[in-house]
Coordinates of C-alpha atoms in Angstrom, one line a residue:
X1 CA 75.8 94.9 79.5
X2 CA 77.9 94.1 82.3
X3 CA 78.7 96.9 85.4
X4 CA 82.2 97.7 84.1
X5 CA 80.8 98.3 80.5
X6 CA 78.3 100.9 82.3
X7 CA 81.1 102.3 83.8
X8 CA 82.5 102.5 80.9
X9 CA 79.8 104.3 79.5
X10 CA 79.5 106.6 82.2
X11 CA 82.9 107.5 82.1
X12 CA 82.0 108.9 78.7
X13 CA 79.2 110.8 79.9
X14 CA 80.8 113.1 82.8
X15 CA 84.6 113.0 82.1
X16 CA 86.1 115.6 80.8
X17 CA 87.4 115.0 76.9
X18 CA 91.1 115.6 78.4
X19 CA 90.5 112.2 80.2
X20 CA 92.1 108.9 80.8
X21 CA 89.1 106.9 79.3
X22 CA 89.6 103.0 80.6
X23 CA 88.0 102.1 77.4
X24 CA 90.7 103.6 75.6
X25 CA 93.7 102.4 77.6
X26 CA 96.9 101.0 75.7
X27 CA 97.0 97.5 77.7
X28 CA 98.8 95.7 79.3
X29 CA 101.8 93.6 78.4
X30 CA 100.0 89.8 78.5
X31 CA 96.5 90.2 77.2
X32 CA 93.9 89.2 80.1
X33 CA 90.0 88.8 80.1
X34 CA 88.0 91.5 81.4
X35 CA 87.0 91.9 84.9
X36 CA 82.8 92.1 84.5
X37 CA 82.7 94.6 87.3
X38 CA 86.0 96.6 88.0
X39 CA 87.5 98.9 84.7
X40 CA 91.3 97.9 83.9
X41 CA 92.6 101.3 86.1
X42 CA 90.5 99.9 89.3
X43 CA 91.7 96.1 88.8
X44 CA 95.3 98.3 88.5
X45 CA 94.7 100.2 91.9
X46 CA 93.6 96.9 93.7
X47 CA 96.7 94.6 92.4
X48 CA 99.0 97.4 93.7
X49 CA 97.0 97.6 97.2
X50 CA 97.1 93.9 97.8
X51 CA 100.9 93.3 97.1
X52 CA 103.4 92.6 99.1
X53 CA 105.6 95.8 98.0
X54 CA 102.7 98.3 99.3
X55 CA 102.9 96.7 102.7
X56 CA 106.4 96.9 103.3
X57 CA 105.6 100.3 102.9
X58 CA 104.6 101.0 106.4
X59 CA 107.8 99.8 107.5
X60 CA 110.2 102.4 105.2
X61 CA 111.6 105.5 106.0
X62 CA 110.2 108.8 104.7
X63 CA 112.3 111.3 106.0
X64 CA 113.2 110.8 109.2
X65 CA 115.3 107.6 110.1
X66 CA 113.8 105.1 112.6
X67 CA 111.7 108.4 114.6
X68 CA 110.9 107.3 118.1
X69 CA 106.9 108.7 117.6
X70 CA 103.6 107.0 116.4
X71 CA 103.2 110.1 114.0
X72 CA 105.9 110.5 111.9
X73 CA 105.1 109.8 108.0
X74 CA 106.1 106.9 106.4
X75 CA 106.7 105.9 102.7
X76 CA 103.4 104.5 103.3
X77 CA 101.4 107.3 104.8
X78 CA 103.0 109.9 102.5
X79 CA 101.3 107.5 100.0
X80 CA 98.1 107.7 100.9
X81 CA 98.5 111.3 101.5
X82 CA 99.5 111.9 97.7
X83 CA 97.0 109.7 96.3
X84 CA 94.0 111.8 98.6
X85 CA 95.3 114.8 97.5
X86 CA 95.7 113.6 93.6
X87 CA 91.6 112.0 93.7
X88 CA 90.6 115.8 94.8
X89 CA 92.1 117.8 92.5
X90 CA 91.0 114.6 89.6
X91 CA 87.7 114.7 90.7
X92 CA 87.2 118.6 90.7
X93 CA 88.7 118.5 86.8
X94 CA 86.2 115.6 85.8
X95 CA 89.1 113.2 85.1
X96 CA 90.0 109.0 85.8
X97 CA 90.3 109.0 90.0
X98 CA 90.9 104.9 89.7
X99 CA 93.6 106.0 87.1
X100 CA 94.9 108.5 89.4
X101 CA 94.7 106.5 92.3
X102 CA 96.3 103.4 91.2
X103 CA 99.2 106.0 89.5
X104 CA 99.6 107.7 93.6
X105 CA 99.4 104.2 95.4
X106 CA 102.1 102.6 93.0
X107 CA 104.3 105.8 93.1
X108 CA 107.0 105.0 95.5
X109 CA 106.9 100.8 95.5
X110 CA 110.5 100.4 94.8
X111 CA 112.0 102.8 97.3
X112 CA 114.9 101.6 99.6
X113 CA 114.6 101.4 103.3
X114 CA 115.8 104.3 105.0
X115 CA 114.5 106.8 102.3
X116 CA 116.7 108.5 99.9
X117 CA 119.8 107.7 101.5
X118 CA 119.5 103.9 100.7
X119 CA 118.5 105.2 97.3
X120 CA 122.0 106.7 96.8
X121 CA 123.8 104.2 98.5
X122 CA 122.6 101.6 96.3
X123 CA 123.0 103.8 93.2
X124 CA 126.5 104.6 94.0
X125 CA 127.7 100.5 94.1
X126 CA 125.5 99.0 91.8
X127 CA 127.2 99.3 88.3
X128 CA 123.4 99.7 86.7
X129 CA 122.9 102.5 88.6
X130 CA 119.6 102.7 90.7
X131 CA 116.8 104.8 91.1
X132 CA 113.8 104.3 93.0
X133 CA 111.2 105.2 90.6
X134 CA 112.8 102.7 87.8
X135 CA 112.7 100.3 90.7
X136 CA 109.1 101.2 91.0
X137 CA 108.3 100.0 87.6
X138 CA 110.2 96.8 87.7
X139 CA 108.6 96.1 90.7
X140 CA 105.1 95.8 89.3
X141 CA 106.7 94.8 85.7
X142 CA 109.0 91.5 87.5
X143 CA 109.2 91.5 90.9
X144 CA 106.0 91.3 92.0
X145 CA 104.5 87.4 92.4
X146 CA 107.8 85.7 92.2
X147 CA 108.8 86.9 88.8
X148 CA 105.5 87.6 86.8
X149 CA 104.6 91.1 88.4
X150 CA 101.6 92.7 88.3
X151 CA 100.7 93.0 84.7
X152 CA 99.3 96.7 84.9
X153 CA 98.1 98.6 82.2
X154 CA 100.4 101.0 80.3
X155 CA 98.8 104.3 81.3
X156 CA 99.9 103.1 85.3
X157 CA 103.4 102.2 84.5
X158 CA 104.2 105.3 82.6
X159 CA 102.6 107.6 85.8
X160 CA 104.7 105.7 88.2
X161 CA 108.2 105.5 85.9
X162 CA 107.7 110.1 85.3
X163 CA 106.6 111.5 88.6
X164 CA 109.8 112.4 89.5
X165 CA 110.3 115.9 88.8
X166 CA 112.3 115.8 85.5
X167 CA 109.2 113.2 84.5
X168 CA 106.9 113.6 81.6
X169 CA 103.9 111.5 82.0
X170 CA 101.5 110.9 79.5
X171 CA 98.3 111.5 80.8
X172 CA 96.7 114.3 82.9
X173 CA 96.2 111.8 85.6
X174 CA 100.0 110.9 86.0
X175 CA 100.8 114.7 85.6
X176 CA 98.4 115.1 88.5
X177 CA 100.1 112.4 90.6
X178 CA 103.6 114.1 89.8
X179 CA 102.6 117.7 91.0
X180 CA 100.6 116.0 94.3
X181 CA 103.6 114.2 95.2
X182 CA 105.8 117.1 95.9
X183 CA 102.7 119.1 97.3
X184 CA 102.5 116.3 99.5
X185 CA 105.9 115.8 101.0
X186 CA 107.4 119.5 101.3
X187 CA 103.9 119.8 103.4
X188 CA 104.2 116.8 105.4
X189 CA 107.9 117.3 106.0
X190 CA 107.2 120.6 107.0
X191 CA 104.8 119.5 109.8
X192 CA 107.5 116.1 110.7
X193 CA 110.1 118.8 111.0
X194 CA 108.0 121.0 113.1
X195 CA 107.1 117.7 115.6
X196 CA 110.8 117.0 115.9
X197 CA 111.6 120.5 117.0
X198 CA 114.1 121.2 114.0
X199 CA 111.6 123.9 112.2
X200 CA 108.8 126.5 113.8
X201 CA 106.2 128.2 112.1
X202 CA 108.0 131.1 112.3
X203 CA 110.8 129.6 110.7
X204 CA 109.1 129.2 107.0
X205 CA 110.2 131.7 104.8
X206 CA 107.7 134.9 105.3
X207 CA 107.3 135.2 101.7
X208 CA 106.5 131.2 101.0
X209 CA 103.5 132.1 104.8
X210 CA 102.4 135.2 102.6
X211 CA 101.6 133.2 98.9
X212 CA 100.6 130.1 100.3
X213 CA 99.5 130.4 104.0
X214 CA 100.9 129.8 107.4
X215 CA 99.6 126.6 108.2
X216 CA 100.3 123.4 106.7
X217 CA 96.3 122.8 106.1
X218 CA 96.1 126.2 104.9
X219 CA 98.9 125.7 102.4
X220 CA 97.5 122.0 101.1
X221 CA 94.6 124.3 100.7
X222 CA 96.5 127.1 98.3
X223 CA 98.1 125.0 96.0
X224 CA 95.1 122.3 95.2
X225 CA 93.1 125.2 94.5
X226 CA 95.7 126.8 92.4
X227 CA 95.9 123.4 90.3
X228 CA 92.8 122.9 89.5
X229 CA 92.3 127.2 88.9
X230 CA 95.5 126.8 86.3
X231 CA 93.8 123.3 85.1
X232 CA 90.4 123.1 84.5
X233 CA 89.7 123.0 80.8
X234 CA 93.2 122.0 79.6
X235 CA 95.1 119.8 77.7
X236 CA 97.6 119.8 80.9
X237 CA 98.0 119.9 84.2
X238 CA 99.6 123.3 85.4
X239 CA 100.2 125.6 88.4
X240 CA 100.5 129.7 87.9
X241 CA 104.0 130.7 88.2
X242 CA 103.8 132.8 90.9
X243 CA 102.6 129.8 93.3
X244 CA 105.1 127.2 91.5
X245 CA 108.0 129.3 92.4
X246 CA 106.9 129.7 94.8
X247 CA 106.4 125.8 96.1
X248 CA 110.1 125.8 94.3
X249 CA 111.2 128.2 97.0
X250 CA 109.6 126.5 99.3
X251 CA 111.4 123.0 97.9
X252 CA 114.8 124.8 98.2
X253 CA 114.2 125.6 101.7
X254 CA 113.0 122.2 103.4
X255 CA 116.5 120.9 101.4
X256 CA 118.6 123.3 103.4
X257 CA 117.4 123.2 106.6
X258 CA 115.7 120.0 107.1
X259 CA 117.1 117.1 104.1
X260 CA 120.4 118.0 105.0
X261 CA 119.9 118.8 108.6
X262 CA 122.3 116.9 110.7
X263 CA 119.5 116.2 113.6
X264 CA 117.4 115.0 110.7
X265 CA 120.1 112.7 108.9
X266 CA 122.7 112.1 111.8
X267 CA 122.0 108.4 111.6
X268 CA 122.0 108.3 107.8
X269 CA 125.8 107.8 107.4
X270 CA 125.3 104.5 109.3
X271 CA 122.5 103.2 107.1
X272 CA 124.6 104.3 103.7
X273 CA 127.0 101.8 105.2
X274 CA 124.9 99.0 106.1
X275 CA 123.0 99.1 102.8
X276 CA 126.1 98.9 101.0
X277 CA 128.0 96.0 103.1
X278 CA 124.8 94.0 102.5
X279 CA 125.1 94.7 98.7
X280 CA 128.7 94.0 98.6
X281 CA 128.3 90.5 101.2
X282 CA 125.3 89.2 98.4
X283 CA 127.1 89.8 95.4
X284 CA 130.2 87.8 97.0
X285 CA 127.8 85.2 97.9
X286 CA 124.6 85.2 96.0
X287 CA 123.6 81.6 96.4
X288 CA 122.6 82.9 99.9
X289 CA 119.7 84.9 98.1
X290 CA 116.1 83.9 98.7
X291 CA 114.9 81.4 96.7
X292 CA 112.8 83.9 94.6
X293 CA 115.8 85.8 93.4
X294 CA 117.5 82.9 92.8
X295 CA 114.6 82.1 90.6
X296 CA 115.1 85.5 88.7
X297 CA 118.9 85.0 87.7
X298 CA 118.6 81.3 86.9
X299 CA 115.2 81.2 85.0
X300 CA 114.7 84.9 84.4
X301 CA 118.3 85.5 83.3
X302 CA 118.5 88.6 85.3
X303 CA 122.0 90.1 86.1
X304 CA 123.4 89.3 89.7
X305 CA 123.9 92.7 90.4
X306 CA 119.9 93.8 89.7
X307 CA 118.8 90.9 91.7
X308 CA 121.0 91.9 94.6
X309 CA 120.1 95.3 94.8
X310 CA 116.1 94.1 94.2
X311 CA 116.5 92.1 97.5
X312 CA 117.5 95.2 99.5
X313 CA 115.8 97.6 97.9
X314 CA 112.7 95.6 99.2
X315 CA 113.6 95.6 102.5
X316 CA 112.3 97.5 105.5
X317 CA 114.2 99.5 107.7
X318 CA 113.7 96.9 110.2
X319 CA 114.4 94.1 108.6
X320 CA 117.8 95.2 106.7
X321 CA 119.0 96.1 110.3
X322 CA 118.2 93.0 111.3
X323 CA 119.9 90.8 108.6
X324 CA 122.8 93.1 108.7
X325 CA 122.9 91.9 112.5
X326 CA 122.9 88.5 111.6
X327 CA 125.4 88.6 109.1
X328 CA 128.0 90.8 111.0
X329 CA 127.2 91.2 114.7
X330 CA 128.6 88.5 116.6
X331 CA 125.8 86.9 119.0
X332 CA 126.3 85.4 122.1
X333 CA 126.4 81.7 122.5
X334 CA 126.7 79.1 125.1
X335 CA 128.7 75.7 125.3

C-alpha cells in the first residue's frame, strides 16, 4: 500500500461523512497516474503554489492602488490569509484541509492588476464580458503552461469558479473557502483602512464592535467560531443569522466608506484608463502579443478578444504600468 493510499484510508477514518473524500473525487479532465505519496487535492494545492499566476500575485493590487507601505495586503497576502482561516475552521469540522487549501490558494488567480477596478475595466470593453473568478478557472483550465493548464481535479475548479458571493459550490470545503473569503477581506480592509488613516476604531459601526468585537483579531475570532458553531454536524456550511447580517452590515459599510472612498480609489480612474488603452492598442495589433498568446489564437483557436484581455489580466500592477509606458510615453533619446 503506498503513503497516499494510507492517506486515503485515513481520510476515511477521522473525516467527517460530510467530506471531500480524495478517493472519491470526480477527476480531472486528462486522466493522469497517481502520485504514490501526495492525494489528488495535495498534488492540486502544490500545481497552483508553483505556477506562475500565484506569484504574480504578490505584485497585484488588493485594495489599495500602488500603497507606499511594506504592510499593505496584496492579492497575494489576502490569499494566504483566506486559505489559513478556511484550514481552521476545515480542520475543527473534520473535513479535506488539502481540498480546502488548494480551493483558497487558487481563489483569486485570474484577477486583474489594480484590483477590482481593472476587473470592470476589462469587463466593460471586452465584448465576452470578464470576470475575475471565470478568469480564475481558465487560468488553471488553459492558461497555465503555455496552453495546457493545470489539469486540477473537478472538486478545485468548481470551489474556485462559486466563491463569489452569488456562488454555489459543491462541496463543504469550497463553501468554506467562499464564506472565509469575505471574512477575510472586510477584516483585512478594515485594518488597511485603519493604517492609511481613512477609518478608526471608533469609526466601525457600534452595533457591528457589539456582535462581533472591536478589534480586528477579536472579530476573525467571532465569526470562525460562529462557522464552525452553525456547522459542525451538517450537510452545509452556515453562519447564524444574527452574525451574517451582521458581517452583511459590516460589508455595506467598508463599501461606503472605504471601496468608494476617494483617498482609497483617487488613482483608480487612471488605471481604468490605462487597462483599457492597452486592450484597445492589442486588439488593433495583436501580432505584437507574446508568443504564448499567439500560440492560443493560432493553435488553440481562441478568440482575439479573450487572448487580449488574458494578457492583461495577468499582468501586475507594475508591469502594465510599465508596458503602458513603453507603448505611449515618449522616451528621451539622443542623436
Amino acid at each position: 500500500m503506498t503513503i497516499r493510499e494510507k492517506t486515503e484510508e485515513l481520510e476515511f477514518a477521522i473525516f467527517s461523512p460530510y467530506a471531500s473524500f480524495s478517493r472519491n473525487s470526480k477527476g480531472r479532465d486528462k486522466e493522469e497516474a497517481q502520485c504514490d505519496i501526495r492525494t489528488v487535492y495535495q498534488r492540486d494545492r502544490d500545481r497552483i503554489l508553483h505556477s506562475k499566476s500565484f506569484r504574480r500575485l504578490k505584485q497585484k493590487t488588493q485594495v489599495f492602488l500602488i500603497p507606499e507601505g511594506d504592510h499593505y495586503r496584496t492579492r497575494m497576502t489576502h490569499t494566504l490569509e483566506v486559505a489559513q482561516l478556511a484550514r481552521t475552521i476545515a480542520k475543527a469540522l473534520r473535513l479535506n484541509e488539502d481540498l480546502v487549501d488548494a480551493i483558497a490558494l487558487g481563489h483569486d488567480l485570474g484577477h486583474t492588476p489594480f484590483g477590482h477596478a481593472g476587473e470592470r475595466a476589462l469587463n466593460a470593453v471586452c465584448p465576452y464580458g470578464f470576470t475575475h473568478y471565470e478568469q480564475s478557472v481558465r487560468v488553471v483550465e488553459l492558461l497555465e503552461k503555455r496552453g495546457e493548464g493545470l489539469n486540477l481535479t473537478w472538486e478545485v475548479r468548481d470551489g474556485i469558479r462559486n466563491h463569489r458571493t452569488s456562488g454555489t459550490p459543491h462541496t463543504l470545503e469550497g463553501q468554506i473557502v467562499r464564506y472565509c473569503d469575505k471574512i477575510a477581506y472586510i477584516n483585512h480592509d478594515i485594518d488597511d483602512a485603519e493604517r492609511a488613516g481613512i477609518l478608526s476604531e471608533d469609526d466601525i459601526p457600534e452595533e457591528s464592535r457589539r456582535i462581533m468585537g472591536d478589534t480586528t483579531r477579536a472579530r476573525l475570532n467571532t465569526l470562525i467560531h460562529d462557522v464552525v458553531e452553525h456547522s459542525e454536524g451538517r450537510s452545509m456550511i452556515t453562519m447564524s443569522d444574527r452574525m451574517e447580517q451582521a458581517m452583511k452590515y459590516l460589508r455595506a459599510f467598508m463599501f461606503q466608506h472605504v471601496y468608494s472612498n476617494s483617498v482609497a480609489k483617487r488613482e483608480e480612474d487612471k488605471a481604468v484608463r490605462m487597462i483599457q488603452e492597452l486592450y484597445r492598442f492589442y486588439n488593433k495589433q495583436p501580432e505584437l502579443l507574446p508568443a504564448e498568446y499567439q500560440y492560443l489564437m493560432q493553435e488553440k483557436g481562441e478568440p482575439q478578444e479573450k487572448v487580449v484581455c488574458d494578457y492583461i489580466a495577468g499582468m501586475t500592477d507594475s508591469y502594465s504600468i510599465h508596458k503602458y509606458k513603453e507603448l505611449f510615453v515618449p522616451e528621451s533619446w539622443q542623436g
